[in-house]
Tab-separated table of C-alpha atoms in Angstrom:
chain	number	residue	atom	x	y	z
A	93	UNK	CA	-25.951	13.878	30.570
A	94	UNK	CA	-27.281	13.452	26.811
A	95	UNK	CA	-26.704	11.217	23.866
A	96	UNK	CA	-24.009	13.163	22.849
A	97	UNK	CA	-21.699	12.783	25.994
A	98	UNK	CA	-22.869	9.111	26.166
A	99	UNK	CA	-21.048	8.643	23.399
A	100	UNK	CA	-17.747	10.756	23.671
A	101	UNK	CA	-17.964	8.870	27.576
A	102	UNK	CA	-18.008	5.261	25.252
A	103	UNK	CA	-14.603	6.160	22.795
A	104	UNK	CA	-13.016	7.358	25.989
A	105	UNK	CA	-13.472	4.138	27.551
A	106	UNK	CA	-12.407	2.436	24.431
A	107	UNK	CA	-9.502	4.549	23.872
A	108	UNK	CA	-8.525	4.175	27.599
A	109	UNK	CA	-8.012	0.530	27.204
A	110	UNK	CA	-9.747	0.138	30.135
A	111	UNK	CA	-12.132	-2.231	31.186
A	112	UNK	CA	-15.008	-0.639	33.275
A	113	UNK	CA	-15.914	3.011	34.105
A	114	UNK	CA	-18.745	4.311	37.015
A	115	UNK	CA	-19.948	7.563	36.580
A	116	UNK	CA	-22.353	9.456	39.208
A	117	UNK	CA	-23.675	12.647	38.771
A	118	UNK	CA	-26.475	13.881	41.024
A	119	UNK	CA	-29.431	10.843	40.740
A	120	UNK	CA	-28.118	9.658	37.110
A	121	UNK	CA	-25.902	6.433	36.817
A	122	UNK	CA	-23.451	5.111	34.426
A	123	UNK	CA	-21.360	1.421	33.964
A	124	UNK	CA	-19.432	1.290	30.979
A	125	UNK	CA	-17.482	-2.201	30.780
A	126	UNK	CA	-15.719	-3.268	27.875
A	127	UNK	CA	-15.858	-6.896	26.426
A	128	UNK	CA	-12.782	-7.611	26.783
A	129	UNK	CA	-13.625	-8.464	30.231
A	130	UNK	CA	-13.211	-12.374	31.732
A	131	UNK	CA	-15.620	-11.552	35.213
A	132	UNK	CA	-19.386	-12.096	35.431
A	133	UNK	CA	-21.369	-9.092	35.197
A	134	UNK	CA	-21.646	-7.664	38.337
A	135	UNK	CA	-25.117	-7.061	39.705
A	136	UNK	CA	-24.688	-3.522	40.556
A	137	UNK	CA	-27.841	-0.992	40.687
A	138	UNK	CA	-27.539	1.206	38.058
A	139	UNK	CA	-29.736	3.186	35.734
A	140	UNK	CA	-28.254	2.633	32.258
A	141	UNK	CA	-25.030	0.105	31.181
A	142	UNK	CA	-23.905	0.377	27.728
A	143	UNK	CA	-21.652	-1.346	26.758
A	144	UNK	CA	-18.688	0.176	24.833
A	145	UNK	CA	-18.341	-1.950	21.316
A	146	UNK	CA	-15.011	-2.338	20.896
A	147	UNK	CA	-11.659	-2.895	23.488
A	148	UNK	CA	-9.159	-2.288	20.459
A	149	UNK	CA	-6.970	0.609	20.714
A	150	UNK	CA	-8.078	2.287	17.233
A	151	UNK	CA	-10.256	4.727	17.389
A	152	UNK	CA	-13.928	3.359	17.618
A	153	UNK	CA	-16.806	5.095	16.496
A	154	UNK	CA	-19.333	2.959	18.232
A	155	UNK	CA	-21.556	3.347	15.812
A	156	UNK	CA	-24.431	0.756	16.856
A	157	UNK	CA	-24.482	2.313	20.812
A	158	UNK	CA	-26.026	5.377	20.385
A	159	UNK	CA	-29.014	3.298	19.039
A	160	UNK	CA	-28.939	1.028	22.240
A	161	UNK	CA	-29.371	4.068	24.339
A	162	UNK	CA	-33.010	4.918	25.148
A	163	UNK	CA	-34.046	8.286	24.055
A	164	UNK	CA	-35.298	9.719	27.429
A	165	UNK	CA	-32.612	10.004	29.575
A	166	UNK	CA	-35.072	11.024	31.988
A	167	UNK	CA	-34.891	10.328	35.654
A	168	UNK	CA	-38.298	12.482	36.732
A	169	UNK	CA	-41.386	10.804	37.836
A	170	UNK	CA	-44.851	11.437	37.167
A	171	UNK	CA	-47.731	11.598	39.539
A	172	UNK	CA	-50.767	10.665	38.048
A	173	UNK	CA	-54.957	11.683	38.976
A	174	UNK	CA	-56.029	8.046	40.464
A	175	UNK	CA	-59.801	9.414	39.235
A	176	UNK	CA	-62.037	11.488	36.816
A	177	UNK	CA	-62.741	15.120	38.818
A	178	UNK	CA	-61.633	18.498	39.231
A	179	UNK	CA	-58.143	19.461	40.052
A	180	UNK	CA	-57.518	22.102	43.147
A	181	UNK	CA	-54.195	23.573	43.584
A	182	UNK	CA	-55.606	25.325	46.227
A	183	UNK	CA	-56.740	23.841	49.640
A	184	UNK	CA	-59.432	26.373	49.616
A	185	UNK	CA	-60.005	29.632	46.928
A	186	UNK	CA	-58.705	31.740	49.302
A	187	UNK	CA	-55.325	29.901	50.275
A	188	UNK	CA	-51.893	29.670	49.065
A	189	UNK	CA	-51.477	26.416	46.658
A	190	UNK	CA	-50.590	22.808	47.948
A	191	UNK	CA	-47.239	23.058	46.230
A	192	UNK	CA	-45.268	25.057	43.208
A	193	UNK	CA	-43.109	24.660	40.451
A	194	UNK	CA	-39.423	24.161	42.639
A	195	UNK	CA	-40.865	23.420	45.651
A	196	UNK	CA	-38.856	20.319	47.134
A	197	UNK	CA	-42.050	17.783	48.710
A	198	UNK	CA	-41.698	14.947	50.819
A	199	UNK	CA	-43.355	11.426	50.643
A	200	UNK	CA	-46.807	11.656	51.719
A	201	UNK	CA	-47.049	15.492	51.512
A	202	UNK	CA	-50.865	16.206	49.858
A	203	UNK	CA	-49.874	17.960	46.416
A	204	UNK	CA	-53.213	18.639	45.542
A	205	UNK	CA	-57.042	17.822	45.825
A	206	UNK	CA	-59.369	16.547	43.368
A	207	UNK	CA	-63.267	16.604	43.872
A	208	UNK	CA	-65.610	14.497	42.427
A	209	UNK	CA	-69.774	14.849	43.682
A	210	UNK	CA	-68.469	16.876	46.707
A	211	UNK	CA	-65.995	14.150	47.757
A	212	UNK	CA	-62.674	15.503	48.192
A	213	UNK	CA	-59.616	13.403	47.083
A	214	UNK	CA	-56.288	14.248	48.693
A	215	UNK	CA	-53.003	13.283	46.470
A	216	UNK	CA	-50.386	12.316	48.685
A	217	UNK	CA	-46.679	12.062	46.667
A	218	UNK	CA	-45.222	8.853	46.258
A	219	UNK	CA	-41.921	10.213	46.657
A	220	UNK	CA	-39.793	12.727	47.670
A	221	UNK	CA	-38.257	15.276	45.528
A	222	UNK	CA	-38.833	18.695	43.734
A	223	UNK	CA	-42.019	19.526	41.407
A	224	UNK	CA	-40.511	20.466	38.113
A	225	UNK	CA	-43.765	20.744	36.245
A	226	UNK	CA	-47.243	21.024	37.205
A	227	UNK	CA	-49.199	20.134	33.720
A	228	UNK	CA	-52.929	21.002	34.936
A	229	UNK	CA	-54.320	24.509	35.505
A	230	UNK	CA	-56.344	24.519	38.849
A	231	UNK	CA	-60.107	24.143	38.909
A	232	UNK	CA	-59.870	22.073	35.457
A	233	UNK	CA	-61.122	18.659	34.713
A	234	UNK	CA	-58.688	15.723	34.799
A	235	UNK	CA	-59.371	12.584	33.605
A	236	UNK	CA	-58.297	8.959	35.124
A	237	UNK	CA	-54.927	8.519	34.847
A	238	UNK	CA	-54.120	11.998	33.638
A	239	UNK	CA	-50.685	13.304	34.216
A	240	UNK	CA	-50.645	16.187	37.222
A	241	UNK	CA	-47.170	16.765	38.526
A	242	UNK	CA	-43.404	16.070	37.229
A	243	UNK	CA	-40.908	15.197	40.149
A	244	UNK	CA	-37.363	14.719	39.704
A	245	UNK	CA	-36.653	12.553	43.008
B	1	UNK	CA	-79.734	4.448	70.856
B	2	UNK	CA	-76.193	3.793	71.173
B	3	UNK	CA	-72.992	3.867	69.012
B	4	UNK	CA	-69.921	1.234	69.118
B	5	UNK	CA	-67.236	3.385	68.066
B	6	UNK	CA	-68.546	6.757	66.003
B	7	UNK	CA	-67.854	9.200	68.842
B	8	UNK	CA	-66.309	7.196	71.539
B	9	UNK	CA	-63.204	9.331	71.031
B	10	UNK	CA	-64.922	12.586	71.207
B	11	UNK	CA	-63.523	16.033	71.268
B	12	UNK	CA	-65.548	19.427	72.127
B	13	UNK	CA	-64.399	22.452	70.892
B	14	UNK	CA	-65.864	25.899	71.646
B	15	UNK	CA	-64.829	27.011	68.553
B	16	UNK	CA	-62.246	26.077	65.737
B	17	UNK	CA	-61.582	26.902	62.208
B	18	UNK	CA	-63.140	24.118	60.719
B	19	UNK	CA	-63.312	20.849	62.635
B	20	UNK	CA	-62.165	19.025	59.676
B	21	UNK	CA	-59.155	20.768	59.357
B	22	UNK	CA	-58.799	19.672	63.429
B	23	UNK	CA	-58.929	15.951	62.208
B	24	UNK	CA	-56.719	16.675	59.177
B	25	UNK	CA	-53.899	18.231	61.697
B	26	UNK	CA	-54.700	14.994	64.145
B	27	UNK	CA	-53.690	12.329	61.900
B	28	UNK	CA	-50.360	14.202	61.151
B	29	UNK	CA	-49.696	13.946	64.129
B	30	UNK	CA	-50.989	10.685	65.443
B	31	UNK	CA	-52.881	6.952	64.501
B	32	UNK	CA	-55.762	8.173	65.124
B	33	UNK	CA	-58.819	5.610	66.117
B	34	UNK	CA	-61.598	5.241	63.792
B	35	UNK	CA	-65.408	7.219	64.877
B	36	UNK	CA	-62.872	9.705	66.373
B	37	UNK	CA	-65.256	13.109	66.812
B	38	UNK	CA	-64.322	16.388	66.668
B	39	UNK	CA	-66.938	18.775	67.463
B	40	UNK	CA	-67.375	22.420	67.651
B	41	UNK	CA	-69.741	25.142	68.777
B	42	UNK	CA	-68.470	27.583	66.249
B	43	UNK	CA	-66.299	27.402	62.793
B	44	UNK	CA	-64.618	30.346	62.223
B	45	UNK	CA	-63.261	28.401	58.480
B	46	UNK	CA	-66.448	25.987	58.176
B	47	UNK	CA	-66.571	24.848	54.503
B	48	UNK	CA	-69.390	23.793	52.370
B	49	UNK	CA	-69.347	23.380	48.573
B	50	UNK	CA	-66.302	24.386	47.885
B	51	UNK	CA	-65.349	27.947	48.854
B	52	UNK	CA	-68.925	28.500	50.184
B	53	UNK	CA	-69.074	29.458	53.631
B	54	UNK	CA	-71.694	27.258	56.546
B	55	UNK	CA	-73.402	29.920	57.978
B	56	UNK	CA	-73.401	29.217	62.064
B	57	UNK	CA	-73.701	31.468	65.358
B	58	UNK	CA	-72.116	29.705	67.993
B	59	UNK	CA	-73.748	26.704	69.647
B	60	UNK	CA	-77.026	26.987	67.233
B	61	UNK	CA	-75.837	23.905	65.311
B	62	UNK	CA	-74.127	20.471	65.017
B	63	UNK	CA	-70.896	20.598	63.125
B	64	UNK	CA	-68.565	17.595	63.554
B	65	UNK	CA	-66.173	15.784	61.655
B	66	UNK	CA	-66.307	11.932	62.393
B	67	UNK	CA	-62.795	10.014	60.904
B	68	UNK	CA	-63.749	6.317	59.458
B	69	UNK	CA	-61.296	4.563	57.869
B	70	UNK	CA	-63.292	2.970	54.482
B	71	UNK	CA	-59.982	0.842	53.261
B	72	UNK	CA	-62.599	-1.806	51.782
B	73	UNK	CA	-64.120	1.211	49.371
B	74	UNK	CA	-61.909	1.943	46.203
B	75	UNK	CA	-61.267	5.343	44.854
B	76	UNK	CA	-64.358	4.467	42.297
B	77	UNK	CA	-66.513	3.398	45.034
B	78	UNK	CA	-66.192	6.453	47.125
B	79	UNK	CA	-69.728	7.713	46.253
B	80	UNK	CA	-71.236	5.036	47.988
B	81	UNK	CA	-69.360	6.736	51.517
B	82	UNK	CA	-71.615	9.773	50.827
B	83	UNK	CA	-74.760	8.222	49.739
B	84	UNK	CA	-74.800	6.347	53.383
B	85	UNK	CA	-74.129	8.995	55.152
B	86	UNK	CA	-76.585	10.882	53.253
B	87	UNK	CA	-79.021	8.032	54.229
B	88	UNK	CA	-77.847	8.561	57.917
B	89	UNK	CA	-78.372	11.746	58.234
B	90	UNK	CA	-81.678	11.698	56.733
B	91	UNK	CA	-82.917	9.248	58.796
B	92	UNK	CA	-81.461	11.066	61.562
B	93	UNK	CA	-83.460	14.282	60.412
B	94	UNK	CA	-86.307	12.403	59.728
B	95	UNK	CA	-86.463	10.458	62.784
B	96	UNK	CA	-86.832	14.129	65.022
B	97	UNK	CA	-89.300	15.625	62.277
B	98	UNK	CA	-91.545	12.373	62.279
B	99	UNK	CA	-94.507	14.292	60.522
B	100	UNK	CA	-92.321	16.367	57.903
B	101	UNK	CA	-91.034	15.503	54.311
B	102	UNK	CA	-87.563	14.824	54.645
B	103	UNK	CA	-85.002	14.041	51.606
B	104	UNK	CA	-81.694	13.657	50.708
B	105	UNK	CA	-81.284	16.514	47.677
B	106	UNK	CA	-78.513	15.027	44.796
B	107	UNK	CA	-75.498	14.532	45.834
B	108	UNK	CA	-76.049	15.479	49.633
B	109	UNK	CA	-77.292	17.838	51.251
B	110	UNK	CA	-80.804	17.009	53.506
B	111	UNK	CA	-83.891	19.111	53.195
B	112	UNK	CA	-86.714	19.914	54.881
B	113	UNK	CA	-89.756	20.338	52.322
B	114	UNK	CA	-87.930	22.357	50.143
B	115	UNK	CA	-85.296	23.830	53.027
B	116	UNK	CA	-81.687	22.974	53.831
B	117	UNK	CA	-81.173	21.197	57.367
B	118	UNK	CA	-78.165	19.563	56.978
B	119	UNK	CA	-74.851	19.653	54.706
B	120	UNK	CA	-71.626	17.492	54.753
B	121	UNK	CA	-68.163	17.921	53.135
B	122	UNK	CA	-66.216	14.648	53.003
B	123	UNK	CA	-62.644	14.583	52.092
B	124	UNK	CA	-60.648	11.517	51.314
B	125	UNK	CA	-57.139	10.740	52.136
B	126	UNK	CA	-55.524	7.767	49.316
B	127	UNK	CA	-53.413	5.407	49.816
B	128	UNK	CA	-53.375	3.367	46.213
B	129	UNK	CA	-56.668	2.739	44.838
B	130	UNK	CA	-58.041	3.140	48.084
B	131	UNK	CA	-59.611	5.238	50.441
B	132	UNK	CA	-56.923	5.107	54.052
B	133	UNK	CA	-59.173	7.782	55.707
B	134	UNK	CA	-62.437	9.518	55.302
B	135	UNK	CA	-63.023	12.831	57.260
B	136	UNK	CA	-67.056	13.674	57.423
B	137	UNK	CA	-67.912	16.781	58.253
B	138	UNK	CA	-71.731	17.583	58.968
B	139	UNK	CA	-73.444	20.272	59.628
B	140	UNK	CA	-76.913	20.567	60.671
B	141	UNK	CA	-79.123	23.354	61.420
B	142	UNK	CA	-80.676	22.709	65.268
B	143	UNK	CA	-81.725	25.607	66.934
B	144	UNK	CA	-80.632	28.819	64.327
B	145	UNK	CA	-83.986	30.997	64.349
B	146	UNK	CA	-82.725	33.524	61.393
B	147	UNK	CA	-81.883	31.482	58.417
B	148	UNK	CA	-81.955	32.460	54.896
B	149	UNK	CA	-85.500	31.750	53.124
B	150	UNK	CA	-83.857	28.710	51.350
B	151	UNK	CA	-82.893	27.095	54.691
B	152	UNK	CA	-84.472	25.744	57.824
B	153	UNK	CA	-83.647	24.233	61.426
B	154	UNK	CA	-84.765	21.504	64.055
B	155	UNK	CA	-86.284	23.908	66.054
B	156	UNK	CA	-87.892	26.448	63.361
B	157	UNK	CA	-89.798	22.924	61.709
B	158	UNK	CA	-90.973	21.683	65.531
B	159	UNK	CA	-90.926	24.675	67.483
B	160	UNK	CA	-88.980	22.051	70.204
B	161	UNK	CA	-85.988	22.483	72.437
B	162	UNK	CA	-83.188	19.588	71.845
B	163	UNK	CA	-80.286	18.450	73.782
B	164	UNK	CA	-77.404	18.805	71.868
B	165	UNK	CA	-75.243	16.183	73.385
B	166	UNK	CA	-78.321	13.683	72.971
B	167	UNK	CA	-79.052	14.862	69.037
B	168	UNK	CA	-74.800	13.985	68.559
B	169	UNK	CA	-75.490	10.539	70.444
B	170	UNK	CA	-78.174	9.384	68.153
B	171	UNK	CA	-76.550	10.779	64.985
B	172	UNK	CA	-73.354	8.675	65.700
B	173	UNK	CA	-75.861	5.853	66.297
B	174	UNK	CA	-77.413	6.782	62.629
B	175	UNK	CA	-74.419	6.959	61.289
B	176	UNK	CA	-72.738	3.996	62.573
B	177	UNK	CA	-75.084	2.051	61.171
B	178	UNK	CA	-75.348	3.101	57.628
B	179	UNK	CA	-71.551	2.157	58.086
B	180	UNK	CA	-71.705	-1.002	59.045
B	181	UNK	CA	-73.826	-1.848	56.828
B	182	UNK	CA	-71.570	-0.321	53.339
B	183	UNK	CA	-68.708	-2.047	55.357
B	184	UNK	CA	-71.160	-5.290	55.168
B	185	UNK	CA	-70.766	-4.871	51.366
B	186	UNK	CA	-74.894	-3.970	51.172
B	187	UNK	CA	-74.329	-1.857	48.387
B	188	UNK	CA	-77.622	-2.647	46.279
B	189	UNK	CA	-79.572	-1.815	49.393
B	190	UNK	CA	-77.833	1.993	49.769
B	191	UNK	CA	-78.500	2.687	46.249
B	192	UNK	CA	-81.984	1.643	47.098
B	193	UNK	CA	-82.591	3.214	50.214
B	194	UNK	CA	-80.948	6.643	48.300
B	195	UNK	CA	-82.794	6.804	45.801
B	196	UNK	CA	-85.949	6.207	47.639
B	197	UNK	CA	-84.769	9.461	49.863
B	198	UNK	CA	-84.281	11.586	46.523
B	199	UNK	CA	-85.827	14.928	45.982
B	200	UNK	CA	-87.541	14.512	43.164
B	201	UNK	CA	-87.197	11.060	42.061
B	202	UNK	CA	-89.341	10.303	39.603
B	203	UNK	CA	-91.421	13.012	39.847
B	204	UNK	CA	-91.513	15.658	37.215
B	205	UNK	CA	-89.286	19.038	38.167
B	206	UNK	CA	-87.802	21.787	37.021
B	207	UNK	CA	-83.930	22.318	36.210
B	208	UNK	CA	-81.797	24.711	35.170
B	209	UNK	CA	-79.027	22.911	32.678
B	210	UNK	CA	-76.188	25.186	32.982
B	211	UNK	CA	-74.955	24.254	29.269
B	212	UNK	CA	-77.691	25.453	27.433
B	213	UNK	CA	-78.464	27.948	29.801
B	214	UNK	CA	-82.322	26.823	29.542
B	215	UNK	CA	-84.754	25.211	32.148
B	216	UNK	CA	-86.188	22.123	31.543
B	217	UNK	CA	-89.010	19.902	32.718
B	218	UNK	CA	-88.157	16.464	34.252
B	219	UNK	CA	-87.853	13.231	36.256
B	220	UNK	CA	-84.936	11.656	38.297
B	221	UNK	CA	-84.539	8.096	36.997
B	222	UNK	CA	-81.461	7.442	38.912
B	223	UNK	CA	-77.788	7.767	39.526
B	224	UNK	CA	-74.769	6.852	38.125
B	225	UNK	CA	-72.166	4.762	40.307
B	226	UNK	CA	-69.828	7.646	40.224
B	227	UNK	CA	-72.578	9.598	41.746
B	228	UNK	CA	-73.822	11.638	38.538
B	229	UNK	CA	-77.620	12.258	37.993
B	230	UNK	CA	-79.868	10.817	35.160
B	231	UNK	CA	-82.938	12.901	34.371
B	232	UNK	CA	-85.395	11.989	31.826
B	233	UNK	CA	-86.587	15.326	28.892
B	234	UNK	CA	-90.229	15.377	29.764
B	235	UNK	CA	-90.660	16.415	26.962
B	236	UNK	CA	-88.848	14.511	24.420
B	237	UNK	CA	-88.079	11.519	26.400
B	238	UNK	CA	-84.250	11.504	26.109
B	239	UNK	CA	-82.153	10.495	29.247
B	240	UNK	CA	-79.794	12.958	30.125
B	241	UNK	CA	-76.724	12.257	32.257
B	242	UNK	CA	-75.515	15.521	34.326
B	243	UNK	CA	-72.620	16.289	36.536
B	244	UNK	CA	-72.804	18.506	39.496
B	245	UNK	CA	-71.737	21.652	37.907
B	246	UNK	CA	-74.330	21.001	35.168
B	247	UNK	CA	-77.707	21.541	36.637
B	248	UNK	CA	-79.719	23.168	39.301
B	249	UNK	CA	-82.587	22.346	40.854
B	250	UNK	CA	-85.423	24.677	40.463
């Protein structure tokens, strides 16, 4: 979902007159509630709330939400090298690659290997999901902290 | 000499792929106990350096992979694993050849005069910043009678028949105790005793510096805690830093 159907989603609401829509699609969350509302906030798990500006029935631009809204709308995680070496793909020259772009990997499963002084590091994911980018060419130098792989959980 | 735990949990196999790959597939499948051996009397898939092949016929080496669990080293500290089993191994060596130069050549490998013996390949499994499991896998040379020119074995230096379940038993016991004492947190001592075993600390040498693509004259002055080598010009005096990919020994 983008910016752009954020914000048609927010003048729905407040045409609607309603006071509080859930949307789910796939891993992406929404909770629009209105001001209007008497209740405590609920505490519900949720990626983004934004709240829709106005409750009146005239047609609200919501001009300030857009602004509210962060610009990533980016659910993907990153894993990251843990140390200065060289990145494998590969377990050895010879072999098919740890993983590839689309592969779906569980927690744990070794994505790569990187090698510093002969000592060979095995990257284990931190979570499950499927490898939407992988930003390093095999047999390159990474640096500490260096972005390897994008998952989308 | 006897070990505590390196090789109480002991597995023979007449021959494997690689034995580290053995350990890998064991702690998918199970908790497996730290100094837990698997040795083999021939690799069909034995690694060196990466992608280079350790030349064996069957039963004319050692070639193990012991599993330690280091969870006290971090990620940064893992060079320390190596240089003490390095220092194990060398002592090890050195301990059969009594009368023969032994040394520990940067990062690891152990040489006789100016011979390979012995090799390892360690490989690290993370969990966080540190290190959950170590697989070592050694290789050493023991009774192999056609080598290539730059290598060597027990037998070829002494001339000496060995026992190969006797040579494991007082590696383990090496080993095991270069262990306990990184797991001691003796850390000054290892870099010590290390560089002490290095070919070619301060001594003048030749290198190759793969940069420049030009040899040059000079002396190990130490190395780095992540493991990388400082060398002193000869002739101009300036302290170089190098990686492994960035020099040769000559």
């Amino acid at each position: 979902m983008d910016v752009k159907q954020i914000q048609e989603l927010i003048r729905f609401v407040a045409k609607a007159g309603v006071t509080e829509v859930s949307l789910e699609q796939g891993d992406f969350k929404i909770t629009i509630k209105t001001q209007g509302e008497e209740r405590a906030p609920q505490a519900v798990h949720q990626v983004y709330q934004v709240p829709a500006q106005a409750a009146a029935p005239a047609p609200v631009a919501a001009p300030a939400a857009p602004a509210a809204i962060p610009a990533a709308v980016d659910n993907t995680i990153t894993i990251k090298s843990p140390m200065i070496g060289t990145f494998y793909q590969k377990p050895s020259p010879d072999k098919d690659p740890f993983v590839k772009v689309g592969d779906k990997i569980n927690k744990g499963q070794v994505v790569c290997v990187i090698e510093a002084m002969k000592l060979f590091n095995e990257i284990e994911a931190e979570v499950s999901g499927t490898i939407v980018k992988i930003l390093v060419n095999d047999s390159s130098p990474v640096e500490y902290d260096q972005p390897l792989f994008v998952i989308e959980p | 000499m006897d070990s505590i735990f390196i090789g109480k949990n002991y597995t023979f196999l007449v021959s494997t792929d690689s034995t580290n790959t053995r350990l890998k597939e064991l702690l998918k499948l199970e908790n497996v106990l730290e100094g837990t051996v698997i040795s083999a009397g021939f690799q069909t898939d034995g690694r060196g350096q990466r992608g280079a092949t350790w030349e064996s016929k069957a039963d004319e080496n050692i070639l193990l992979s012991i599993l330690l669990h280091p969870k006290f080293l971090s990620i940064q500290q893992q060079f320390l694993l190596s240089q003490a089993i390095a220092i194990a191994v060398q002592k090890f060596i050195n301990y059969y050849l009594k009368d023969q130069v032994v040394k520990i050549k940067w990062p690891n490998d152990i040489f006789v005069g100016n011979k390979k013996i012995a090799g390892m390949l360690i490989e690290n499994i993370l969990e966080a910043n540190f290190i959950k499991y170590s697989i070592v896998g050694i290789g050493i040379n023991i009774k192999q009678l056609e080598v290539l020119p730059t290598a060597t074995s027990l037998k070829l230096e002494s001339n000496m028949e060995y026992d190969h379940k006797q040579l494991e038993k007082d590696l383990f016991y090496f080993i095991e105790k270069e262990y306990l004492l990184l797991r001691s947190g003796a850390y000054a001592i290892i870099k010590e005793t290390y560089l002490n075993s290095l070919l070619g600390f301060n001594e003048v040498r030749k290198f190759y510096i793969t940069q420049s693509e030009q040899e040059m004259l000079g002396k190990i002055l130490g190395v780095l805690d992540n493991g990388m080598l400082t060398i002193k010009d000869d002739s101009s005096g300036i302290h170089h830093t190098f990686d492994l990919k960035e020099i040769k020994f000559l």
